[in-house]
PDB file of C-alpha atoms in Angstrom:
ATOM      1  CA  MET A 248      -6.091   2.467  -1.544  1.00  0.00           C
ATOM      2  CA  ARG A 249      -4.320  -0.711  -0.603  1.00  0.00           C
ATOM      3  CA  SER A 250      -0.661  -0.798  -1.319  1.00  0.00           C
ATOM      4  CA  PRO A 251       0.927  -3.971  -2.711  1.00  0.00           C
ATOM      5  CA  ARG A 252       2.207  -6.395  -0.100  1.00  0.00           C
ATOM      6  CA  ARG A 253       5.902  -5.976   0.597  1.00  0.00           C
ATOM      7  CA  CYS A 254       8.577  -8.493   1.502  1.00  0.00           C
ATOM      8  CA  SER A 255       8.560  -9.345   5.218  1.00  0.00           C
ATOM      9  CA  ARG A 256      12.363  -9.220   5.492  1.00  0.00           C
ATOM     10  CA  ASN A 257      13.513  -6.167   7.451  1.00  0.00           C
ATOM     11  CA  GLY A 258      14.579  -3.318   5.194  1.00  0.00           C
ATOM     12  CA  CYS A 259      13.498  -5.008   1.959  1.00  0.00           C
ATOM     13  CA  PRO A 260      11.372  -2.642  -0.158  1.00  0.00           C
ATOM     14  CA  ARG A 261      10.515  -5.178  -2.896  1.00  0.00           C
ATOM     15  CA  GLN A 262       7.005  -6.399  -3.688  1.00  0.00           C
ATOM     16  CA  ALA A 263       6.126  -9.829  -2.298  1.00  0.00           C
ATOM     17  CA  VAL A 264       5.635 -12.673  -4.796  1.00  0.00           C
ATOM     18  CA  ALA A 265       5.825 -15.724  -2.495  1.00  0.00           C
ATOM     19  CA  THR A 266       4.526 -16.857   0.890  1.00  0.00           C
ATOM     20  CA  LEU A 267       6.596 -18.719   3.482  1.00  0.00           C
ATOM     21  CA  THR A 268       4.806 -21.064   5.880  1.00  0.00           C
ATOM     22  CA  TYR A 269       6.348 -23.216   8.590  1.00  0.00           C
ATOM     23  CA  VAL A 270       4.988 -26.693   9.334  1.00  0.00           C
ATOM     24  CA  TYR A 271       6.493 -27.132  12.784  1.00  0.00           C
ATOM     25  CA  ASN A 272       5.381 -30.723  13.476  1.00  0.00           C
ATOM     26  CA  GLU A 273       7.119 -31.846  10.250  1.00  0.00           C
ATOM     27  CA  SER A 274      10.135 -29.486  10.567  1.00  0.00           C
ATOM     28  CA  THR A 275       9.409 -28.099   7.114  1.00  0.00           C
ATOM     29  CA  ALA A 276       9.460 -24.624   5.588  1.00  0.00           C
ATOM     30  CA  VAL A 277       7.173 -24.248   2.565  1.00  0.00           C
ATOM     31  CA  VAL A 278       7.750 -21.455   0.023  1.00  0.00           C
ATOM     32  CA  GLY A 279       4.936 -21.166  -2.481  1.00  0.00           C
ATOM     33  CA  PRO A 280       3.135 -18.605  -4.626  1.00  0.00           C
ATOM     34  CA  LEU A 281       1.813 -15.526  -2.855  1.00  0.00           C
ATOM     35  CA  ALA A 282      -1.249 -16.357  -0.784  1.00  0.00           C
ATOM     36  CA  ALA A 283      -4.470 -14.526  -1.638  1.00  0.00           C
ATOM     37  CA  PHE A 284      -4.610 -12.960   1.839  1.00  0.00           C
ATOM     38  CA  ALA A 285      -1.929 -12.082   4.374  1.00  0.00           C
ATOM     39  CA  GLU A 286      -2.137 -14.521   7.285  1.00  0.00           C
ATOM     40  CA  PRO A 287      -0.698 -13.836  10.747  1.00  0.00           C
ATOM     41  CA  HIS A 288       1.602 -16.909  10.812  1.00  0.00           C
ATOM     42  CA  THR A 289       2.998 -16.630   7.287  1.00  0.00           C
ATOM     43  CA  TYR A 290       5.631 -14.379   5.742  1.00  0.00           C
ATOM     44  CA  ASP A 291       5.495 -12.672   2.370  1.00  0.00           C
ATOM     45  CA  LEU A 292       8.788 -12.730   0.450  1.00  0.00           C
ATOM     46  CA  CYS A 293      10.178 -11.089  -2.679  1.00  0.00           C
ATOM     47  CA  GLU A 294      11.654 -13.360  -5.340  1.00  0.00           C
ATOM     48  CA  PRO A 295      15.333 -13.092  -4.275  1.00  0.00           C
ATOM     49  CA  HIS A 296      14.469 -13.898  -0.650  1.00  0.00           C
ATOM     50  CA  ALA A 297      12.092 -16.707  -1.659  1.00  0.00           C
ATOM     51  CA  ARG A 298      14.786 -18.315  -3.842  1.00  0.00           C
ATOM     52  CA  SER A 299      17.604 -17.967  -1.290  1.00  0.00           C
ATOM     53  CA  LEU A 300      15.724 -19.018   1.864  1.00  0.00           C
ATOM     54  CA  THR A 301      17.493 -21.605   3.993  1.00  0.00           C
ATOM     55  CA  ALA A 302      16.038 -23.546   6.925  1.00  0.00           C
ATOM     56  CA  PRO A 303      17.608 -24.537  10.242  1.00  0.00           C
ATOM     57  CA  ARG A 304      19.637 -27.743  10.397  1.00  0.00           C
ATOM     58  CA  GLY A 305      17.354 -30.771  10.368  1.00  0.00           C
ATOM     59  CA  TRP A 306      14.548 -28.920   8.595  1.00  0.00           C
ATOM     60  CA  ASP A 307      13.407 -29.434   4.997  1.00  0.00           C
ATOM     61  CA  VAL A 308      12.556 -26.669   2.540  1.00  0.00           C
ATOM     62  CA  VAL A 309       9.785 -27.315   0.046  1.00  0.00           C
ATOM     63  CA  ARG A 310      10.019 -24.639  -2.630  1.00  0.00           C
ATOM     64  CA  HIS A 311       7.706 -23.844  -5.541  1.00  0.00           C
ATOM     65  CA  GLU A 312       9.619 -24.706  -8.727  1.00  0.00           C
ATOM     66  CA  GLY A 313       7.681 -22.432 -11.094  1.00  0.00           C
ATOM     67  CA  GLU A 314       7.960 -18.709 -11.655  1.00  0.00           C
ATOM     68  CA  PHE A 315       7.013 -16.348  -8.858  1.00  0.00           C
ATOM     69  CA  GLU A 316       4.850 -13.616 -10.350  1.00  0.00           C
ATOM     70  CA  PRO A 317       3.338 -10.575  -8.669  1.00  0.00           C
ATOM     71  CA  PRO A 318      -0.414 -10.847  -8.309  1.00  0.00           C
ATOM     72  CA  PRO A 319      -2.537  -8.930 -10.822  1.00  0.00           C
ATOM     73  CA  PRO A 320      -4.460  -5.938  -9.479  1.00  0.00           C
ATOM     74  CA  THR A 321      -7.856  -6.916  -8.139  1.00  0.00           C
ATOM     75  CA  THR A 322     -11.064  -5.066  -8.860  1.00  0.00           C
ATOM     76  CA  ASP A 323     -10.933  -3.890  -5.226  1.00  0.00           C
ATOM     77  CA  ASP A 324      -7.626  -2.142  -5.973  1.00  0.00           C
ATOM     78  CA  LEU A 325      -9.046  -0.475  -9.077  1.00  0.00           C
ATOM     79  CA  VAL A 326     -12.211   0.648  -7.266  1.00  0.00           C
ATOM     80  CA  ALA A 327     -10.130   2.032  -4.387  1.00  0.00           C
ATOM     81  CA  LEU A 328      -7.959   3.953  -6.850  1.00  0.00           C
ATOM     82  CA  ALA A 329     -11.010   5.422  -8.597  1.00  0.00           C
ATOM     83  CA  GLU A 330     -12.513   6.461  -5.247  1.00  0.00           C
ATOM     84  CA  ALA A 331      -9.251   8.123  -4.174  1.00  0.00           C
ATOM     85  CA  VAL A 332      -9.123  10.112  -7.431  1.00  0.00           C
ATOM     86  CA  ARG A 333     -12.759  11.185  -7.038  1.00  0.00           C
ATOM     87  CA  GLU A 334     -12.156  12.233  -3.430  1.00  0.00           C
ATOM     88  CA  ALA A 335      -9.074  14.273  -4.359  1.00  0.00           C
ATOM     89  CA  ALA A 336     -10.990  16.072  -7.131  1.00  0.00           C
ATOM     90  CA  ARG A 337     -13.906  16.987  -4.881  1.00  0.00           C
ATOM     91  CA  PRO A 338     -13.650  20.679  -3.855  1.00  0.00           C
ATOM     92  CA  ALA A 339     -13.556  21.509  -0.165  1.00  0.00           C
ATOM     93  CA  PRO A 340     -16.820  22.972   1.166  1.00  0.00           C
ATOM     94  CA  PRO A 341     -16.575  26.731   1.763  1.00  0.00           C
ATOM     95  CA  ARG A 342     -16.436  27.742   5.397  1.00  0.00           C
ATOM     96  CA  PRO A 343     -18.425  30.743   6.586  1.00  0.00           C
ATOM     97  CA  PRO A 344     -16.374  33.852   7.459  1.00  0.00           C
ATOM     98  CA  GLU A 345     -15.956  34.403  11.188  1.00  0.00           C
ATOM     99  CA  ASP A 346     -15.613  38.183  11.305  1.00  0.00           C
ATOM    100  CA  ASP A 347     -15.616  41.277   9.072  1.00  0.00           C
ATOM    101  CA  HIS A 348     -11.909  40.899   8.210  1.00  0.00           C
ATOM    102  CA  ASP A 349     -12.447  37.298   7.069  1.00  0.00           C
ATOM    103  CA  LEU A 350     -15.537  38.381   5.102  1.00  0.00           C
ATOM    104  CA  HIS A 351     -13.554  41.093   3.291  1.00  0.00           C
ATOM    105  CA  GLN A 352     -10.687  38.676   2.549  1.00  0.00           C
ATOM    106  CA  ALA A 353     -13.108  35.981   1.320  1.00  0.00           C
ATOM    107  CA  GLN A 354     -14.588  38.487  -1.132  1.00  0.00           C
ATOM    108  CA  GLN A 355     -11.107  39.466  -2.370  1.00  0.00           C
ATOM    109  CA  THR A 356      -9.713  35.937  -2.783  1.00  0.00           C
ATOM    110  CA  GLY A 357     -11.024  33.609  -5.484  1.00  0.00           C
ATOM    111  CA  ARG A 358     -10.790  29.824  -5.152  1.00  0.00           C
ATOM    112  CA  ARG A 359     -11.073  27.086  -7.756  1.00  0.00           C
ATOM    113  CA  GLY A 360     -10.253  23.519  -6.764  1.00  0.00           C
ATOM    114  CA  HIS A 361      -6.875  23.506  -5.048  1.00  0.00           C
ATOM    115  CA  LEU A 362      -5.788  26.881  -6.532  1.00  0.00           C
ATOM    116  CA  ARG A 363      -6.381  30.318  -5.047  1.00  0.00           C
ATOM    117  CA  VAL A 364      -6.220  33.728  -6.693  1.00  0.00           C
ATOM    118  CA  ILE A 365      -4.681  36.199  -4.288  1.00  0.00           C
ATOM    119  CA  PRO A 366      -5.097  39.878  -5.170  1.00  0.00           C
ATOM    120  CA  PRO A 367      -1.978  42.048  -5.186  1.00  0.00           C
ATOM    121  CA  THR A 368      -1.264  44.090  -2.058  1.00  0.00           C
ATOM    122  CA  HIS A 369      -1.528  47.867  -2.437  1.00  0.00           C
TER     123      HIS A 369
END
């Protein structure tokens, strides 16, 4: 399952809600709503970092004036979540015993899903 995009600032654990793009030939930094896809030359920012961004001297900052909102989950996210749940619920295939000791232990130990019944030792 895809995790939500995080802020690009080092050590920031918040979810990204804005995208920063530099327009070098115009000496401009543009902070807008979160882009649909992560691009290699852009930076995802959380709301506090998007609101407090400053640019180098001589540069302009063009900032989105509306609210920064986290993107809604996509159907891809929901399908990935459903697949992960199905995969986790699927029981592991039984492996054949390798020797007589394993065969005896396999007969003595019951297994259901992720739980095992272990008989008491005598």
